[in-house]
Amino acid sequence: MRVKVNKHDALIIVDVQYDFMPGGALPVPSGDKVVPVLNDYIRIFKQSRGVIVASRDWHPKDHSSFKEYGGIWPVHCVQNTHGAEFHKDLKLPEDVYIVSKATERDKDAYSAFQGTQLAEYLRNQGIKRVFVGGLATDYCVKATVLDALAQGFCTFFLFDASKGVEVNKGDVEKSIDDMLNNGAIVLTLQDII
Ligand code: VGL
Ligand code: ZN
């Protein structure tokens, strides 16, 4: 495949935060490996005048997705803690659009579109296509890809810039099938000219 990035394209970087890195509260195996690859995509999108978006899981400290409050996850990505910060090596540009999600105690959100103004923002910027990568493939990346498709964006899943949790074996493979079945296109850096 050959794809050329233009100014109607947006890169959506999902949840590249310390709590999803090895050693973090909710680690994604090899989660740190996405950072240099995403930096390559960032460079391309800057050169091509595309829009760059970064989402972050941004929970209050008593969030309902945490085990002690009835959820299924360990405490992670609490607002204004180190674990919620973006990885320091991720080269986000000055004009990055940051989307904070699941900021209210009683609402969880895996998708960067859920409960946020992201779709409106992208439409206002004239965006037609979105390129989604980050953490984790089988949760927040998948949910973001499916919502982007439902919102009518032509949507690429950045295979080489994403890693999954695999709570159950085969979850990543299944999530990619899900994205493909809904119209997503799987892309790697080699496909971009
Ligand atoms: C995520 C589990 C809980 C993610 C966020 O970013 O994939 N996973 N909250
Ligand atoms: Zn979360």
PDB file of C-alpha atoms and ligand atoms in Angstrom:
ATOM      1  CA  MET A   1       0.000   0.000   0.000  1.00  0.00           C
ATOM      2  CA  ARG A   2       1.123   3.583  -0.582  1.00  0.00           C
ATOM      3  CA  VAL A   3      -0.293   6.417   1.462  1.00  0.00           C
ATOM      4  CA  LYS A   4       0.785  10.040   1.466  1.00  0.00           C
ATOM      5  CA  VAL A   5      -0.065  12.113   4.536  1.00  0.00           C
ATOM      6  CA  ASN A   6      -1.671  15.501   3.895  1.00  0.00           C
ATOM      7  CA  LYS A   7      -3.143  18.368   5.904  1.00  0.00           C
ATOM      8  CA  HIS A   8      -6.551  16.676   6.128  1.00  0.00           C
ATOM      9  CA  ASP A   9      -5.024  13.814   8.104  1.00  0.00           C
ATOM     10  CA  ALA A  10      -4.763  13.438  11.866  1.00  0.00           C
ATOM     11  CA  LEU A  11      -2.413  11.260  13.894  1.00  0.00           C
ATOM     12  CA  ILE A  12      -4.129  10.087  17.082  1.00  0.00           C
ATOM     13  CA  ILE A  13      -1.648   8.865  19.708  1.00  0.00           C
ATOM     14  CA  VAL A  14      -3.497   6.860  22.343  1.00  0.00           C
ATOM     15  CA  ASP A  15      -2.455   6.773  26.013  1.00  0.00           C
ATOM     16  CA  VAL A  16       1.349   6.684  25.828  1.00  0.00           C
ATOM     17  CA  GLN A  17       1.542   7.204  29.593  1.00  0.00           C
ATOM     18  CA  TYR A  18       3.880   5.823  32.259  1.00  0.00           C
ATOM     19  CA  ASP A  19       1.254   3.639  33.931  1.00  0.00           C
ATOM     20  CA  PHE A  20       0.938   1.662  30.668  1.00  0.00           C
ATOM     21  CA  MET A  21       4.700   1.174  30.380  1.00  0.00           C
ATOM     22  CA  PRO A  22       6.632  -1.823  31.768  1.00  0.00           C
ATOM     23  CA  GLY A  23       6.932  -1.167  35.517  1.00  0.00           C
ATOM     24  CA  GLY A  24       3.779   0.972  35.554  1.00  0.00           C
ATOM     25  CA  ALA A  25       0.492   0.296  37.335  1.00  0.00           C
ATOM     26  CA  LEU A  26      -1.192  -1.351  34.343  1.00  0.00           C
ATOM     27  CA  PRO A  27       1.744  -2.371  32.166  1.00  0.00           C
ATOM     28  CA  VAL A  28       1.428  -3.231  28.507  1.00  0.00           C
ATOM     29  CA  PRO A  29       4.211  -5.689  27.545  1.00  0.00           C
ATOM     30  CA  SER A  30       6.799  -3.804  25.453  1.00  0.00           C
ATOM     31  CA  GLY A  31       4.640  -0.690  25.712  1.00  0.00           C
ATOM     32  CA  ASP A  32       7.746   1.499  25.606  1.00  0.00           C
ATOM     33  CA  LYS A  33       8.610   0.125  22.146  1.00  0.00           C
ATOM     34  CA  VAL A  34       5.900   2.249  20.541  1.00  0.00           C
ATOM     35  CA  VAL A  35       7.634   5.505  21.483  1.00  0.00           C
ATOM     36  CA  PRO A  36      10.367   5.670  18.779  1.00  0.00           C
ATOM     37  CA  VAL A  37       7.933   4.460  16.118  1.00  0.00           C
ATOM     38  CA  LEU A  38       5.375   7.098  17.089  1.00  0.00           C
ATOM     39  CA  ASN A  39       8.154   9.693  16.924  1.00  0.00           C
ATOM     40  CA  ASP A  40       8.683   8.698  13.272  1.00  0.00           C
ATOM     41  CA  TYR A  41       4.970   9.184  12.593  1.00  0.00           C
ATOM     42  CA  ILE A  42       5.047  12.542  14.426  1.00  0.00           C
ATOM     43  CA  ARG A  43       7.891  13.698  12.177  1.00  0.00           C
ATOM     44  CA  ILE A  44       5.948  12.714   9.061  1.00  0.00           C
ATOM     45  CA  PHE A  45       2.748  14.426  10.219  1.00  0.00           C
ATOM     46  CA  LYS A  46       4.616  17.618  11.109  1.00  0.00           C
ATOM     47  CA  GLN A  47       6.297  17.712   7.707  1.00  0.00           C
ATOM     48  CA  SER A  48       2.987  17.099   5.936  1.00  0.00           C
ATOM     49  CA  ARG A  49       1.073  19.694   8.015  1.00  0.00           C
ATOM     50  CA  GLY A  50      -1.226  17.038   9.471  1.00  0.00           C
ATOM     51  CA  VAL A  51      -2.917  17.432  12.834  1.00  0.00           C
ATOM     52  CA  ILE A  52      -1.459  15.634  15.865  1.00  0.00           C
ATOM     53  CA  VAL A  53      -3.663  14.509  18.751  1.00  0.00           C
ATOM     54  CA  ALA A  54      -2.621  12.732  21.960  1.00  0.00           C
ATOM     55  CA  SER A  55      -5.178  11.140  24.263  1.00  0.00           C
ATOM     56  CA  ARG A  56      -4.562  10.410  27.904  1.00  0.00           C
ATOM     57  CA  ASP A  57      -6.415   8.277  30.417  1.00  0.00           C
ATOM     58  CA  TRP A  58      -7.062  10.891  33.118  1.00  0.00           C
ATOM     59  CA  HIS A  59      -8.901   9.475  36.105  1.00  0.00           C
ATOM     60  CA  PRO A  60      -9.916  10.969  39.443  1.00  0.00           C
ATOM     61  CA  LYS A  61      -8.312   9.022  42.316  1.00  0.00           C
ATOM     62  CA  ASP A  62     -11.595   7.238  43.173  1.00  0.00           C
ATOM     63  CA  HIS A  63     -12.481   6.269  39.605  1.00  0.00           C
ATOM     64  CA  SER A  64     -15.125   3.564  39.175  1.00  0.00           C
ATOM     65  CA  SER A  65     -12.863   1.494  36.886  1.00  0.00           C
ATOM     66  CA  PHE A  66     -10.521   0.813  39.833  1.00  0.00           C
ATOM     67  CA  LYS A  67     -10.915  -2.493  41.695  1.00  0.00           C
ATOM     68  CA  GLU A  68     -11.588  -0.921  45.104  1.00  0.00           C
ATOM     69  CA  TYR A  69     -14.440   1.088  43.565  1.00  0.00           C
ATOM     70  CA  GLY A  70     -16.088  -1.859  41.821  1.00  0.00           C
ATOM     71  CA  GLY A  71     -14.100  -1.864  38.584  1.00  0.00           C
ATOM     72  CA  ILE A  72     -11.675  -4.347  37.071  1.00  0.00           C
ATOM     73  CA  TRP A  73      -8.402  -2.398  36.903  1.00  0.00           C
ATOM     74  CA  PRO A  74      -5.686  -1.506  39.389  1.00  0.00           C
ATOM     75  CA  VAL A  75      -5.404   2.200  40.184  1.00  0.00           C
ATOM     76  CA  HIS A  76      -3.839   3.852  37.115  1.00  0.00           C
ATOM     77  CA  CYS A  77      -3.488   7.197  35.357  1.00  0.00           C
ATOM     78  CA  VAL A  78      -4.684   9.318  38.252  1.00  0.00           C
ATOM     79  CA  GLN A  79      -4.819  12.994  37.251  1.00  0.00           C
ATOM     80  CA  ASN A  80      -1.614  14.943  37.930  1.00  0.00           C
ATOM     81  CA  THR A  81       0.439  11.911  39.003  1.00  0.00           C
ATOM     82  CA  HIS A  82       3.629  10.644  37.347  1.00  0.00           C
ATOM     83  CA  GLY A  83       1.795   7.551  36.064  1.00  0.00           C
ATOM     84  CA  ALA A  84      -0.568   9.736  34.062  1.00  0.00           C
ATOM     85  CA  GLU A  85       2.224  11.686  32.341  1.00  0.00           C
ATOM     86  CA  PHE A  86       3.148  11.065  28.729  1.00  0.00           C
ATOM     87  CA  HIS A  87       6.409   9.172  28.230  1.00  0.00           C
ATOM     88  CA  LYS A  88       9.157  11.788  28.273  1.00  0.00           C
ATOM     89  CA  ASP A  89      10.725  10.515  25.034  1.00  0.00           C
ATOM     90  CA  LEU A  90       7.511  10.977  23.064  1.00  0.00           C
ATOM     91  CA  LYS A  91       8.177  14.055  20.955  1.00  0.00           C
ATOM     92  CA  LEU A  92       4.789  15.726  21.065  1.00  0.00           C
ATOM     93  CA  PRO A  93       4.782  19.032  19.172  1.00  0.00           C
ATOM     94  CA  GLU A  94       3.883  22.350  20.849  1.00  0.00           C
ATOM     95  CA  ASP A  95       0.541  22.475  19.070  1.00  0.00           C
ATOM     96  CA  VAL A  96      -0.557  18.930  19.950  1.00  0.00           C
ATOM     97  CA  TYR A  97      -4.267  18.646  20.785  1.00  0.00           C
ATOM     98  CA  ILE A  98      -4.561  16.778  24.095  1.00  0.00           C
ATOM     99  CA  VAL A  99      -7.708  14.798  24.832  1.00  0.00           C
ATOM    100  CA  SER A 100      -8.310  13.768  28.447  1.00  0.00           C
ATOM    101  CA  LYS A 101     -10.704  10.870  28.860  1.00  0.00           C
ATOM    102  CA  ALA A 102     -12.581   9.093  31.663  1.00  0.00           C
ATOM    103  CA  THR A 103     -12.160  12.194  33.817  1.00  0.00           C
ATOM    104  CA  GLU A 104     -15.389  11.654  35.765  1.00  0.00           C
ATOM    105  CA  ARG A 105     -15.656   9.174  38.615  1.00  0.00           C
ATOM    106  CA  ASP A 106     -18.661   7.233  37.363  1.00  0.00           C
ATOM    107  CA  LYS A 107     -17.846   7.061  33.664  1.00  0.00           C
ATOM    108  CA  ASP A 108     -15.155   4.962  32.031  1.00  0.00           C
ATOM    109  CA  ALA A 109     -14.060   5.592  28.471  1.00  0.00           C
ATOM    110  CA  TYR A 110     -11.641   3.541  26.413  1.00  0.00           C
ATOM    111  CA  SER A 111     -12.133   5.550  23.226  1.00  0.00           C
ATOM    112  CA  ALA A 112     -10.578   8.996  22.765  1.00  0.00           C
ATOM    113  CA  PHE A 113     -13.925  10.052  21.230  1.00  0.00           C
ATOM    114  CA  GLN A 114     -16.071   8.967  24.173  1.00  0.00           C
ATOM    115  CA  GLY A 115     -17.247  11.913  26.265  1.00  0.00           C
ATOM    116  CA  THR A 116     -14.772  14.280  24.553  1.00  0.00           C
ATOM    117  CA  GLN A 117     -14.891  16.981  21.861  1.00  0.00           C
ATOM    118  CA  LEU A 118     -12.462  15.110  19.590  1.00  0.00           C
ATOM    119  CA  ALA A 119     -14.858  14.481  16.677  1.00  0.00           C
ATOM    120  CA  GLU A 120     -15.924  18.149  16.583  1.00  0.00           C
ATOM    121  CA  TYR A 121     -12.313  19.277  16.812  1.00  0.00           C
ATOM    122  CA  LEU A 122     -11.242  17.055  13.907  1.00  0.00           C
ATOM    123  CA  ARG A 123     -14.159  18.185  11.756  1.00  0.00           C
ATOM    124  CA  ASN A 124     -13.409  21.842  12.503  1.00  0.00           C
ATOM    125  CA  GLN A 125      -9.832  21.212  11.361  1.00  0.00           C
ATOM    126  CA  GLY A 126     -11.091  19.710   8.085  1.00  0.00           C
ATOM    127  CA  ILE A 127      -9.798  16.249   8.932  1.00  0.00           C
ATOM    128  CA  LYS A 128     -10.947  13.392   6.684  1.00  0.00           C
ATOM    129  CA  ARG A 129      -8.636  10.543   7.699  1.00  0.00           C
ATOM    130  CA  VAL A 130      -7.252   9.472  11.059  1.00  0.00           C
ATOM    131  CA  PHE A 131      -4.208   7.312  11.861  1.00  0.00           C
ATOM    132  CA  VAL A 132      -4.429   5.663  15.274  1.00  0.00           C
ATOM    133  CA  GLY A 133      -1.655   4.072  17.322  1.00  0.00           C
ATOM    134  CA  GLY A 134      -0.492   3.693  20.917  1.00  0.00           C
ATOM    135  CA  LEU A 135      -1.659   1.701  23.932  1.00  0.00           C
ATOM    136  CA  ALA A 136      -3.356  -0.631  24.303  1.00  0.00           C
ATOM    137  CA  THR A 137      -4.305  -2.252  20.985  1.00  0.00           C
ATOM    138  CA  ASP A 138      -6.993  -4.470  22.528  1.00  0.00           C
ATOM    139  CA  TYR A 139      -8.634  -1.696  24.600  1.00  0.00           C
ATOM    140  CA  CYS A 140      -8.229   2.000  24.004  1.00  0.00           C
ATOM    141  CA  VAL A 141      -6.708   1.842  20.519  1.00  0.00           C
ATOM    142  CA  LYS A 142      -9.405  -0.536  19.271  1.00  0.00           C
ATOM    143  CA  ALA A 143     -12.200   1.530  20.837  1.00  0.00           C
ATOM    144  CA  THR A 144     -10.788   4.721  19.312  1.00  0.00           C
ATOM    145  CA  VAL A 145     -10.515   3.117  15.856  1.00  0.00           C
ATOM    146  CA  LEU A 146     -14.108   1.805  15.996  1.00  0.00           C
ATOM    147  CA  ASP A 147     -15.468   5.200  17.109  1.00  0.00           C
ATOM    148  CA  ALA A 148     -13.503   6.995  14.377  1.00  0.00           C
ATOM    149  CA  LEU A 149     -15.064   4.688  11.796  1.00  0.00           C
ATOM    150  CA  ALA A 150     -18.535   5.230  13.292  1.00  0.00           C
ATOM    151  CA  GLN A 151     -17.918   8.996  13.047  1.00  0.00           C
ATOM    152  CA  GLY A 152     -17.264   8.594   9.331  1.00  0.00           C
ATOM    153  CA  PHE A 153     -13.491   9.067   9.271  1.00  0.00           C
ATOM    154  CA  CYS A 154     -11.367   6.948   6.971  1.00  0.00           C
ATOM    155  CA  THR A 155      -9.365   5.143   9.647  1.00  0.00           C
ATOM    156  CA  PHE A 156      -5.927   3.550   9.681  1.00  0.00           C
ATOM    157  CA  PHE A 157      -4.680   1.353  12.516  1.00  0.00           C
ATOM    158  CA  LEU A 158      -0.922   1.830  12.980  1.00  0.00           C
ATOM    159  CA  PHE A 159       0.182  -1.736  13.585  1.00  0.00           C
ATOM    160  CA  ASP A 160       3.843  -0.980  14.247  1.00  0.00           C
ATOM    161  CA  ALA A 161       3.052   1.881  16.651  1.00  0.00           C
ATOM    162  CA  SER A 162       0.715  -0.104  18.918  1.00  0.00           C
ATOM    163  CA  LYS A 163       1.005  -2.805  21.602  1.00  0.00           C
ATOM    164  CA  GLY A 164      -1.695  -4.784  23.400  1.00  0.00           C
ATOM    165  CA  VAL A 165      -2.250  -6.086  26.935  1.00  0.00           C
ATOM    166  CA  GLU A 166      -3.511  -9.574  25.995  1.00  0.00           C
ATOM    167  CA  VAL A 167      -5.427 -10.212  29.240  1.00  0.00           C
ATOM    168  CA  ASN A 168      -6.489 -13.361  27.354  1.00  0.00           C
ATOM    169  CA  LYS A 169      -4.286 -14.928  24.686  1.00  0.00           C
ATOM    170  CA  GLY A 170      -5.422 -13.918  21.210  1.00  0.00           C
ATOM    171  CA  ASP A 171      -7.001 -10.610  22.322  1.00  0.00           C
ATOM    172  CA  VAL A 172      -4.751  -8.531  20.073  1.00  0.00           C
ATOM    173  CA  GLU A 173      -5.432 -10.698  17.023  1.00  0.00           C
ATOM    174  CA  LYS A 174      -9.167 -10.541  17.769  1.00  0.00           C
ATOM    175  CA  SER A 175      -9.119  -6.770  18.148  1.00  0.00           C
ATOM    176  CA  ILE A 176      -7.359  -6.370  14.791  1.00  0.00           C
ATOM    177  CA  ASP A 177     -10.018  -8.597  13.172  1.00  0.00           C
ATOM    178  CA  ASP A 178     -12.673  -6.404  14.768  1.00  0.00           C
ATOM    179  CA  MET A 179     -11.107  -3.232  13.379  1.00  0.00           C
ATOM    180  CA  LEU A 180     -10.726  -4.773   9.906  1.00  0.00           C
ATOM    181  CA  ASN A 181     -14.330  -6.032   9.905  1.00  0.00           C
ATOM    182  CA  ASN A 182     -15.506  -2.496  10.626  1.00  0.00           C
ATOM    183  CA  GLY A 183     -13.563  -0.948   7.752  1.00  0.00           C
ATOM    184  CA  ALA A 184     -10.226  -0.004   9.266  1.00  0.00           C
ATOM    185  CA  ILE A 185      -7.043  -0.263   7.211  1.00  0.00           C
ATOM    186  CA  VAL A 186      -3.917  -1.726   8.805  1.00  0.00           C
ATOM    187  CA  LEU A 187      -0.812   0.341   8.126  1.00  0.00           C
ATOM    188  CA  THR A 188       2.885   0.432   9.005  1.00  0.00           C
ATOM    189  CA  LEU A 189       5.576   3.064   8.390  1.00  0.00           C
ATOM    190  CA  GLN A 190       6.648   1.339   5.164  1.00  0.00           C
ATOM    191  CA  ASP A 191       3.260   2.141   3.616  1.00  0.00           C
ATOM    192  CA  ILE A 192       3.811   5.884   4.008  1.00  0.00           C
ATOM    193  CA  ILE A 193       5.700   7.810   1.346  1.00  0.00           C
TER     194      ILE A 193
HETATM  195  C1  VGL B   1      -6.809   1.429  29.153  1.00  0.00           C
HETATM  196  C2  VGL B   1      -7.535  -0.139  30.643  1.00  0.00           C
HETATM  197  C3  VGL B   1      -8.038   0.838  31.484  1.00  0.00           C
HETATM  198  C4  VGL B   1      -6.098   1.719  27.865  1.00  0.00           C
HETATM  199  C5  VGL B   1      -7.317   2.418  29.973  1.00  0.00           C
HETATM  200  O1  VGL B   1      -5.609   2.865  27.684  1.00  0.00           O
HETATM  201  O2  VGL B   1      -6.014   0.808  27.003  1.00  0.00           O
HETATM  202  N1  VGL B   1      -6.940   0.154  29.508  1.00  0.00           N
HETATM  203  N2  VGL B   1      -7.927   2.106  31.124  1.00  0.00           N
HETATM  204 ZN    ZN B   2      -8.263   3.707  32.563  1.00  0.00          ZN
END
